[in-house]
PDB file of C-alpha atoms in Angstrom:
ATOM      1  CA  MET A 832       0.232 -18.646 -13.533  1.00 48.00           C
ATOM      2  CA  PRO A 833      -1.349 -18.219 -10.085  1.00 61.00           C
ATOM      3  CA  ILE A 834      -3.667 -15.086 -10.876  1.00 73.00           C
ATOM      4  CA  ASP A 835      -6.350 -16.656 -12.674  1.00 81.00           C
ATOM      5  CA  LEU A 836      -5.819 -13.667 -15.643  1.00 86.00           C
ATOM      6  CA  GLU A 837      -9.647 -15.688 -17.313  1.00 87.00           C
ATOM      7  CA  ALA A 838     -10.945 -14.799 -14.474  1.00 87.00           C
ATOM      8  CA  PHE A 839     -10.197 -11.315 -14.353  1.00 90.00           C
ATOM      9  CA  LYS A 840      -9.964 -10.289 -17.869  1.00 93.00           C
ATOM     10  CA  PRO A 841     -13.988  -9.787 -18.095  1.00 94.00           C
ATOM     11  CA  ALA A 842     -14.079  -8.090 -15.178  1.00 93.00           C
ATOM     12  CA  TYR A 843     -12.038  -5.850 -15.846  1.00 94.00           C
ATOM     13  CA  GLU A 844     -13.509  -4.780 -19.382  1.00 95.00           C
ATOM     14  CA  LYS A 845     -16.477  -4.724 -17.113  1.00 95.00           C
ATOM     15  CA  TRP A 846     -15.072  -2.049 -15.099  1.00 95.00           C
ATOM     16  CA  VAL A 847     -13.647   0.080 -17.484  1.00 95.00           C
ATOM     17  CA  GLU A 848     -16.916   0.987 -19.053  1.00 95.00           C
ATOM     18  CA  GLU A 849     -18.945   1.297 -15.836  1.00 95.00           C
ATOM     19  CA  SER A 850     -16.882   3.162 -14.522  1.00 96.00           C
ATOM     20  CA  LEU A 851     -15.453   5.708 -17.145  1.00 95.00           C
ATOM     21  CA  PRO A 852     -18.233   8.400 -17.004  1.00 95.00           C
ATOM     22  CA  ASP A 853     -16.585   8.244 -13.138  1.00 95.00           C
ATOM     23  CA  PHE A 854     -13.096   7.938 -14.243  1.00 94.00           C
ATOM     24  CA  ARG A 855     -13.157  11.336 -16.044  1.00 93.00           C
ATOM     25  CA  ALA A 856     -15.166  12.364 -13.743  1.00 93.00           C
ATOM     26  CA  GLY A 857     -12.478  12.480 -10.978  1.00 91.00           C
ATOM     27  CA  ASN A 858     -14.263  10.414  -8.840  1.00 92.00           C
ATOM     28  CA  MET A 859     -11.535   8.433  -8.030  1.00 89.00           C
ATOM     29  CA  LYS A 860     -13.272   6.583  -4.352  1.00 88.00           C
ATOM     30  CA  GLU A 861     -16.160   5.419  -6.616  1.00 90.00           C
ATOM     31  CA  ILE A 862     -13.873   3.810  -9.113  1.00 93.00           C
ATOM     32  CA  VAL A 863     -11.260   1.451  -6.951  1.00 90.00           C
ATOM     33  CA  LYS A 864     -14.014   0.483  -4.827  1.00 90.00           C
ATOM     34  CA  ARG A 865     -15.693  -1.932  -8.098  1.00 93.00           C
ATOM     35  CA  TYR A 866     -12.876  -2.207  -8.779  1.00 93.00           C
ATOM     36  CA  PRO A 867     -12.180  -6.040  -9.850  1.00 92.00           C
ATOM     37  CA  PHE A 868      -8.992  -6.532  -7.716  1.00 88.00           C
ATOM     38  CA  ILE A 869      -7.397  -9.707  -8.012  1.00 79.00           C
ATOM     39  CA  ALA A 870      -4.666 -11.782  -5.836  1.00 75.00           C
ATOM     40  CA  PRO A 871      -2.873 -15.564  -6.668  1.00 74.00           C
ATOM     41  CA  ASP A 872      -5.006 -18.124  -4.437  1.00 75.00           C
ATOM     42  CA  ASP A 873      -1.135 -18.797  -2.583  1.00 84.00           C
ATOM     43  CA  ILE A 874       1.002 -15.583  -1.714  1.00 89.00           C
ATOM     44  CA  PRO A 875       4.300 -15.768  -3.388  1.00 88.00           C
ATOM     45  CA  TRP A 876       7.046 -16.254  -1.381  1.00 92.00           C
ATOM     46  CA  THR A 877      10.307 -16.798  -0.790  1.00 93.00           C
ATOM     47  CA  PRO A 878      11.818 -18.003   2.913  1.00 94.00           C
ATOM     48  CA  TYR A 879      14.186 -15.092   3.663  1.00 96.00           C
ATOM     49  CA  SER A 880      18.097 -16.126   4.433  1.00 96.00           C
ATOM     50  CA  GLY A 881      20.506 -14.402   5.620  1.00 97.00           C
ATOM     51  CA  GLN A 882      21.478 -10.596   6.249  1.00 97.00           C
ATOM     52  CA  PRO A 883      20.536  -7.962   4.263  1.00 98.00           C
ATOM     53  CA  SER A 884      24.068  -6.127   5.119  1.00 98.00           C
ATOM     54  CA  ASP A 885      25.523  -9.572   2.178  1.00 98.00           C
ATOM     55  CA  GLN A 886      22.366  -8.922  -0.115  1.00 98.00           C
ATOM     56  CA  THR A 887      21.219  -6.613  -3.043  1.00 98.00           C
ATOM     57  CA  PHE A 888      19.213  -4.155  -2.667  1.00 98.00           C
ATOM     58  CA  ALA A 889      16.707  -2.397  -5.638  1.00 98.00           C
ATOM     59  CA  LEU A 890      13.781   0.255  -4.569  1.00 98.00           C
ATOM     60  CA  VAL A 891      10.265   0.744  -6.885  1.00 98.00           C
ATOM     61  CA  THR A 892       8.412   3.266  -6.123  1.00 97.00           C
ATOM     62  CA  THR A 893       5.345   3.751  -7.966  1.00 96.00           C
ATOM     63  CA  ALA A 894       4.822   7.422  -7.304  1.00 97.00           C
ATOM     64  CA  GLY A 895       4.983   7.965 -10.894  1.00 97.00           C
ATOM     65  CA  PHE A 896       9.019   9.088 -11.916  1.00 98.00           C
ATOM     66  CA  TYR A 897      10.896  10.160 -14.749  1.00 98.00           C
ATOM     67  CA  LEU A 898      13.596  11.706 -15.675  1.00 98.00           C
ATOM     68  CA  ASN A 899      13.318  15.131 -16.944  1.00 97.00           C
ATOM     69  CA  ASN A 900      17.278  13.943 -19.680  1.00 91.00           C
ATOM     70  CA  GLY A 901      14.490  12.434 -22.246  1.00 89.00           C
ATOM     71  CA  GLN A 902      12.440   9.643 -20.414  1.00 97.00           C
ATOM     72  CA  PRO A 903       8.493  10.064 -21.507  1.00 98.00           C
ATOM     73  CA  PRO A 904       6.131  11.445 -19.405  1.00 98.00           C
ATOM     74  CA  PHE A 905       3.661   8.524 -18.212  1.00 97.00           C
ATOM     75  CA  ASP A 906       0.372   8.687 -19.623  1.00 97.00           C
ATOM     76  CA  THR A 907      -1.974   9.879 -17.111  1.00 95.00           C
ATOM     77  CA  GLU A 908      -5.416   9.848 -19.105  1.00 94.00           C
ATOM     78  CA  SER A 909      -5.675   6.738 -19.624  1.00 95.00           C
ATOM     79  CA  ILE A 910      -8.719   4.972 -16.798  1.00 95.00           C
ATOM     80  CA  HIS A 911      -6.229   2.003 -18.371  1.00 95.00           C
ATOM     81  CA  GLY A 912      -2.990   3.579 -16.100  1.00 96.00           C
ATOM     82  CA  ASP A 913       0.443   3.351 -17.840  1.00 97.00           C
ATOM     83  CA  THR A 914       2.493  -0.062 -17.825  1.00 96.00           C
ATOM     84  CA  SER A 915       5.585   0.837 -18.887  1.00 97.00           C
ATOM     85  CA  TYR A 916       7.899   1.812 -16.240  1.00 98.00           C
ATOM     86  CA  ARG A 917      10.940   4.110 -15.706  1.00 98.00           C
ATOM     87  CA  GLU A 918      14.388   2.897 -15.069  1.00 98.00           C
ATOM     88  CA  ILE A 919      16.241   5.801 -12.341  1.00 98.00           C
ATOM     89  CA  PRO A 920      20.179   5.801 -11.701  1.00 98.00           C
ATOM     90  CA  LYS A 921      21.248   5.918  -7.875  1.00 97.00           C
ATOM     91  CA  SER A 922      22.536   8.531  -7.947  1.00 98.00           C
ATOM     92  CA  VAL A 923      19.516  10.700  -9.338  1.00 98.00           C
ATOM     93  CA  ARG A 924      18.713  14.071  -7.010  1.00 98.00           C
ATOM     94  CA  GLN A 925      15.938  15.945  -7.381  1.00 97.00           C
ATOM     95  CA  GLN A 926      16.023  17.997  -9.466  1.00 97.00           C
ATOM     96  CA  ASP A 927      16.425  15.482 -12.334  1.00 97.00           C
ATOM     97  CA  ILE A 928      12.606  14.708 -10.972  1.00 97.00           C
ATOM     98  CA  ARG A 929       9.195  15.017 -13.150  1.00 97.00           C
ATOM     99  CA  ILE A 930       6.416  12.248 -11.600  1.00 97.00           C
ATOM    100  CA  ALA A 931       3.813  11.706 -13.519  1.00 96.00           C
ATOM    101  CA  HIS A 932       0.763   9.948 -11.825  1.00 94.00           C
ATOM    102  CA  ALA A 933      -2.780  11.622 -11.442  1.00 91.00           C
ATOM    103  CA  HIS A 934      -3.807  10.350  -8.104  1.00 90.00           C
ATOM    104  CA  TYR A 935      -2.387  11.565  -5.151  1.00 91.00           C
ATOM    105  CA  ASP A 936      -0.304  15.671  -4.674  1.00 91.00           C
ATOM    106  CA  HIS A 937       2.799  15.912  -5.297  1.00 94.00           C
ATOM    107  CA  SER A 938       3.652  18.795  -3.493  1.00 95.00           C
ATOM    108  CA  LEU A 939       5.280  16.969  -0.751  1.00 95.00           C
ATOM    109  CA  THR A 940       7.151  14.603  -2.497  1.00 96.00           C
ATOM    110  CA  GLU A 941       8.510  17.377  -5.075  1.00 96.00           C
ATOM    111  CA  GLN A 942      10.139  18.850  -2.219  1.00 96.00           C
ATOM    112  CA  ASP A 943      11.535  15.710  -0.648  1.00 98.00           C
ATOM    113  CA  MET A 944      11.633  13.126  -3.538  1.00 98.00           C
ATOM    114  CA  ASN A 945      12.656  10.221  -0.586  1.00 98.00           C
ATOM    115  CA  ILE A 946       8.986  10.192   1.048  1.00 97.00           C
ATOM    116  CA  VAL A 947       8.006   8.343  -1.753  1.00 97.00           C
ATOM    117  CA  PHE A 948      11.875   6.981  -3.420  1.00 98.00           C
ATOM    118  CA  PRO A 949      14.174   7.383  -0.195  1.00 98.00           C
ATOM    119  CA  ILE A 950      16.385   6.389  -2.748  1.00 98.00           C
ATOM    120  CA  GLU A 951      19.277   8.659  -0.039  1.00 98.00           C
ATOM    121  CA  ARG A 952      18.488   6.595   2.492  1.00 98.00           C
ATOM    122  CA  PHE A 953      19.828   2.898   1.416  1.00 98.00           C
ATOM    123  CA  VAL A 954      22.569   5.527   0.001  1.00 98.00           C
ATOM    124  CA  GLU A 955      23.631   6.294   3.432  1.00 98.00           C
ATOM    125  CA  LEU A 956      22.775   2.488   4.433  1.00 98.00           C
ATOM    126  CA  GLU A 957      25.306   0.994   1.973  1.00 98.00           C
ATOM    127  CA  LYS A 958      27.174   3.092   3.254  1.00 98.00           C
ATOM    128  CA  GLU A 959      27.107   2.291   6.282  1.00 98.00           C
ATOM    129  CA  GLY A 960      27.343  -2.239   5.306  1.00 98.00           C
ATOM    130  CA  ILE A 961      24.303  -2.369   6.679  1.00 98.00           C
ATOM    131  CA  ILE A 962      23.483  -3.299   3.218  1.00 98.00           C
ATOM    132  CA  GLY A 963      25.791  -4.746   1.036  1.00 98.00           C
ATOM    133  CA  ARG A 964      24.919  -2.948  -1.867  1.00 98.00           C
ATOM    134  CA  LEU A 965      22.514  -0.762  -3.923  1.00 98.00           C
ATOM    135  CA  THR A 966      21.882  -1.126  -7.142  1.00 98.00           C
ATOM    136  CA  ASP A 967      22.822   1.271 -10.488  1.00 97.00           C
ATOM    137  CA  ILE A 968      19.047   1.246 -11.338  1.00 98.00           C
ATOM    138  CA  HIS A 969      15.961   1.221  -9.979  1.00 98.00           C
ATOM    139  CA  TYR A 970      11.971   2.126 -11.583  1.00 98.00           C
ATOM    140  CA  SER A 971       9.284   4.330 -10.809  1.00 98.00           C
ATOM    141  CA  PHE A 972       6.275   2.816 -12.062  1.00 97.00           C
ATOM    142  CA  SER A 973       2.571   4.814 -12.237  1.00 96.00           C
ATOM    143  CA  TYR A 974      -0.829   4.256 -12.096  1.00 93.00           C
ATOM    144  CA  VAL A 975      -1.640   1.433 -13.802  1.00 93.00           C
ATOM    145  CA  ASN A 976      -5.365  -0.888 -14.054  1.00 93.00           C
ATOM    146  CA  ASP A 977      -4.214  -3.029 -16.805  1.00 94.00           C
ATOM    147  CA  ALA A 978      -2.795  -5.486 -14.865  1.00 91.00           C
ATOM    148  CA  VAL A 979      -3.415  -8.395 -17.791  1.00 91.00           C
ATOM    149  CA  SER A 980      -0.704  -5.864 -19.608  1.00 93.00           C
ATOM    150  CA  LEU A 981       0.876  -6.091 -16.243  1.00 93.00           C
ATOM    151  CA  VAL A 982       1.590  -9.322 -15.668  1.00 91.00           C
ATOM    152  CA  THR A 983       1.918 -10.788 -19.092  1.00 92.00           C
ATOM    153  CA  LYS A 984       3.902  -8.306 -20.983  1.00 94.00           C
ATOM    154  CA  THR A 985       5.669  -5.754 -18.392  1.00 96.00           C
ATOM    155  CA  ILE A 986       6.022  -7.849 -15.591  1.00 94.00           C
ATOM    156  CA  PRO A 987       8.341 -11.466 -16.920  1.00 95.00           C
ATOM    157  CA  GLU A 988      10.359  -8.813 -19.139  1.00 96.00           C
ATOM    158  CA  TRP A 989      11.188  -6.281 -15.904  1.00 97.00           C
ATOM    159  CA  ILE A 990      11.736  -9.446 -13.292  1.00 96.00           C
ATOM    160  CA  SER A 991      14.424 -10.515 -15.837  1.00 96.00           C
ATOM    161  CA  ARG A 992      16.053  -8.069 -16.021  1.00 96.00           C
ATOM    162  CA  VAL A 993      15.727  -6.783 -11.765  1.00 97.00           C
ATOM    163  CA  LYS A 994      17.339 -10.847 -11.512  1.00 96.00           C
ATOM    164  CA  ALA A 995      20.309  -9.837 -14.151  1.00 96.00           C
ATOM    165  CA  ALA A 996      21.141  -6.966 -12.249  1.00 96.00           C
ATOM    166  CA  GLY A 997      21.910  -9.285  -9.659  1.00 97.00           C
ATOM    167  CA  VAL A 998      19.309  -7.435  -7.834  1.00 98.00           C
ATOM    168  CA  ASP A 999      18.313 -10.160  -3.760  1.00 98.00           C
ATOM    169  CA  VAL A1000      15.945  -8.110  -2.751  1.00 98.00           C
ATOM    170  CA  LEU A1001      12.941  -5.347  -3.866  1.00 97.00           C
ATOM    171  CA  PHE A1002      11.556  -2.299  -1.505  1.00 98.00           C
ATOM    172  CA  LEU A1003       8.305  -1.711  -2.808  1.00 97.00           C
ATOM    173  CA  ILE A1004       6.663   1.703  -2.418  1.00 96.00           C
ATOM    174  CA  PRO A1005       3.288   1.845  -3.401  1.00 93.00           C
ATOM    175  CA  VAL A1006       1.954   5.082  -4.046  1.00 91.00           C
TER     176      VAL A1006
ATOM    177  CA  MET B 970       5.799 -12.259  -9.661  1.00 81.00           C
ATOM    178  CA  ALA B 971       9.535 -11.705  -7.328  1.00 89.00           C
ATOM    179  CA  GLU B 972       8.498 -14.112  -5.093  1.00 90.00           C
ATOM    180  CA  GLU B 973       7.947 -17.083  -7.459  1.00 88.00           C
ATOM    181  CA  ALA B 974      11.888 -15.780  -9.259  1.00 90.00           C
ATOM    182  CA  GLY B 975      13.477 -16.330  -5.690  1.00 93.00           C
ATOM    183  CA  ILE B 976      13.604 -11.787  -5.153  1.00 96.00           C
ATOM    184  CA  TRP B 977      12.243 -11.224  -1.680  1.00 97.00           C
ATOM    185  CA  THR B 978      10.284  -8.490  -1.818  1.00 96.00           C
ATOM    186  CA  ILE B 979       9.090  -5.887   1.373  1.00 97.00           C
ATOM    187  CA  SER B 980       6.304  -3.469   0.727  1.00 96.00           C
ATOM    188  CA  ILE B 981       6.025  -0.058   2.573  1.00 96.00           C
ATOM    189  CA  GLY B 982       2.092  -0.042   2.454  1.00 92.00           C
ATOM    190  CA  ASN B 983      -0.373   3.177   3.925  1.00 91.00           C
ATOM    191  CA  ALA B 984      -4.062   1.872   2.240  1.00 86.00           C
ATOM    192  CA  ALA B 985      -5.315  -1.725   4.278  1.00 85.00           C
ATOM    193  CA  ASP B 986      -8.299  -2.370   2.287  1.00 83.00           C
ATOM    194  CA  ARG B 987      -6.188  -1.821  -0.296  1.00 83.00           C
ATOM    195  CA  MET B 988      -3.695  -4.751   0.954  1.00 85.00           C
ATOM    196  CA  ALA B 989      -6.068  -6.791   1.923  1.00 82.00           C
ATOM    197  CA  HIS B 990      -6.928  -7.207  -1.678  1.00 82.00           C
ATOM    198  CA  ILE B 991      -3.373  -7.211  -3.407  1.00 83.00           C
ATOM    199  CA  LYS B 992      -1.804  -9.456  -0.255  1.00 87.00           C
ATOM    200  CA  PRO B 993       1.856  -7.952  -0.406  1.00 91.00           C
ATOM    201  CA  PRO B 994       3.902 -11.723   1.385  1.00 93.00           C
ATOM    202  CA  ARG B 995       5.900  -8.884   3.625  1.00 96.00           C
ATOM    203  CA  ALA B 996       4.549  -4.696   4.828  1.00 96.00           C
ATOM    204  CA  VAL B 997       5.003  -3.175   6.306  1.00 96.00           C
ATOM    205  CA  LEU B 998       2.089  -0.332   6.944  1.00 96.00           C
ATOM    206  CA  VAL B 999       2.602   3.126   7.498  1.00 96.00           C
ATOM    207  CA  LYS B1000      -0.633   5.585   9.137  1.00 94.00           C
ATOM    208  CA  PHE B1001       0.561   8.653   6.064  1.00 94.00           C
ATOM    209  CA  ALA B1002      -1.527  10.125   3.688  1.00 89.00           C
ATOM    210  CA  ARG B1003      -0.570   8.906  -0.077  1.00 89.00           C
ATOM    211  CA  GLY B1004       1.973  10.293  -1.487  1.00 90.00           C
ATOM    212  CA  SER B1005       3.909  10.261   1.943  1.00 93.00           C
ATOM    213  CA  MET B1006       4.637   6.845   3.028  1.00 94.00           C
ATOM    214  CA  PHE B1007       7.940   8.234   4.796  1.00 96.00           C
ATOM    215  CA  GLY B1008       6.875  11.290   6.410  1.00 95.00           C
ATOM    216  CA  GLU B1009       7.110  14.613   6.061  1.00 95.00           C
ATOM    217  CA  PRO B1010       9.315  15.868   3.252  1.00 97.00           C
ATOM    218  CA  GLY B1011      13.225  16.420   4.842  1.00 97.00           C
ATOM    219  CA  ASN B1012      12.059  13.680   7.632  1.00 96.00           C
ATOM    220  CA  VAL B1013      15.734  11.993   7.222  1.00 97.00           C
ATOM    221  CA  LYS B1014      15.340  10.393  10.666  1.00 96.00           C
ATOM    222  CA  ARG B1015      12.158   9.242  10.328  1.00 97.00           C
ATOM    223  CA  GLN B1016      12.624   8.425   6.442  1.00 97.00           C
ATOM    224  CA  ARG B1017      15.466   6.113   8.070  1.00 98.00           C
ATOM    225  CA  ARG B1018      13.627   4.793  10.677  1.00 97.00           C
ATOM    226  CA  ILE B1019      11.032   3.397   8.932  1.00 97.00           C
ATOM    227  CA  ILE B1020      13.474   2.034   6.219  1.00 98.00           C
ATOM    228  CA  LEU B1021      15.096   0.045   9.129  1.00 98.00           C
ATOM    229  CA  ASP B1022      12.298  -1.763  10.608  1.00 98.00           C
ATOM    230  CA  ALA B1023      11.093  -3.469   6.946  1.00 98.00           C
ATOM    231  CA  LEU B1024      14.475  -4.050   6.984  1.00 98.00           C
ATOM    232  CA  ALA B1025      14.248  -6.230  10.530  1.00 98.00           C
ATOM    233  CA  ALA B1026      10.011  -6.748   8.837  1.00 97.00           C
ATOM    234  CA  LEU B1027      12.136  -9.229   6.325  1.00 97.00           C
ATOM    235  CA  GLN B1028      14.217 -10.816   8.606  1.00 97.00           C
ATOM    236  CA  THR B1029      11.755 -11.837  10.922  1.00 97.00           C
ATOM    237  CA  MET B1030       8.080 -12.279   9.148  1.00 96.00           C
ATOM    238  CA  THR B1031       7.947 -15.945   8.651  1.00 94.00           C
ATOM    239  CA  GLU B1032       4.550 -16.240   6.758  1.00 93.00           C
ATOM    240  CA  PRO B1033       3.340 -14.972   4.022  1.00 94.00           C
ATOM    241  CA  GLY B1034       1.514 -11.398   4.647  1.00 92.00           C
ATOM    242  CA  THR B1035       2.042 -10.401   6.874  1.00 93.00           C
ATOM    243  CA  ILE B1036       1.559  -7.308   7.238  1.00 94.00           C
ATOM    244  CA  GLN B1037       3.312  -4.968  11.032  1.00 96.00           C
ATOM    245  CA  GLU B1038       1.520  -1.540  11.131  1.00 95.00           C
ATOM    246  CA  LEU B1039       4.625   0.612  12.373  1.00 96.00           C
ATOM    247  CA  PRO B1040       4.431   3.603  15.244  1.00 94.00           C
ATOM    248  CA  TYR B1041       4.692   6.993  14.446  1.00 95.00           C
ATOM    249  CA  ARG B1042       1.728   9.434  12.648  1.00 93.00           C
ATOM    250  CA  TRP B1043       2.090  13.090  10.787  1.00 93.00           C
ATOM    251  CA  LYS B1044       4.679  15.719  12.760  1.00 87.00           C
ATOM    252  CA  ARG B1045       4.161  14.521  15.853  1.00 89.00           C
ATOM    253  CA  PRO B1046       7.961  13.322  18.056  1.00 88.00           C
ATOM    254  CA  ASP B1047       9.111   9.188  16.619  1.00 87.00           C
ATOM    255  CA  PRO B1048       8.497   6.905  19.839  1.00 87.00           C
ATOM    256  CA  GLU B1049      11.788   6.486  21.570  1.00 78.00           C
TER     257      GLU B1049
END
């Protein structure tokens, strides 16, 4: 694994302990400053080839979207955040979307989901043939600090789903 | 982890400092607040331009970790 989780774990546990008072008080800038960011030694990279017009795209936002048809909201209370994700269909409408993410202002996104999840623009680009195919299912994550669970549990399972859906390109919108 | 699985990624970021820590493989950078990565609500033309810029970046970036800053500014007209 290119990410050194063994080094991250104790640093993260220390961060949780030291950051809880600031987290509870809403001092987000302070806790981000102290967060033990991890990055792989080498940036993962697959050289691009082909044309978008021949490829399948999926959108990934971390805006905390969930559907109001019974999908559960994300946990917005825990300092660890929520490592789960929700599947959002390409036919989604603004009125289907709810937001569970405590750390950005939702007022604009509630007017137009496309500013963090431009699904309607991608549907147009698919119709025009600028991209080959827009997959039926897209993905929303929310606020996450617990990189260990994310990297060891959620992401491997999620990547195999994305692969099975035939996705060539992930269009990532970290919020 | 997606790139390792052979899936290309392109990210739309607004926080240069966080991106420096996270090191996405390919990214375009916008100067908009968190929660408005594609500009003002309803600015369809701008949303489309940012996506097309990102698709161009996907095809032209050859160096892992490249970040390209886009020229759009909040409530100001798009450049020609």
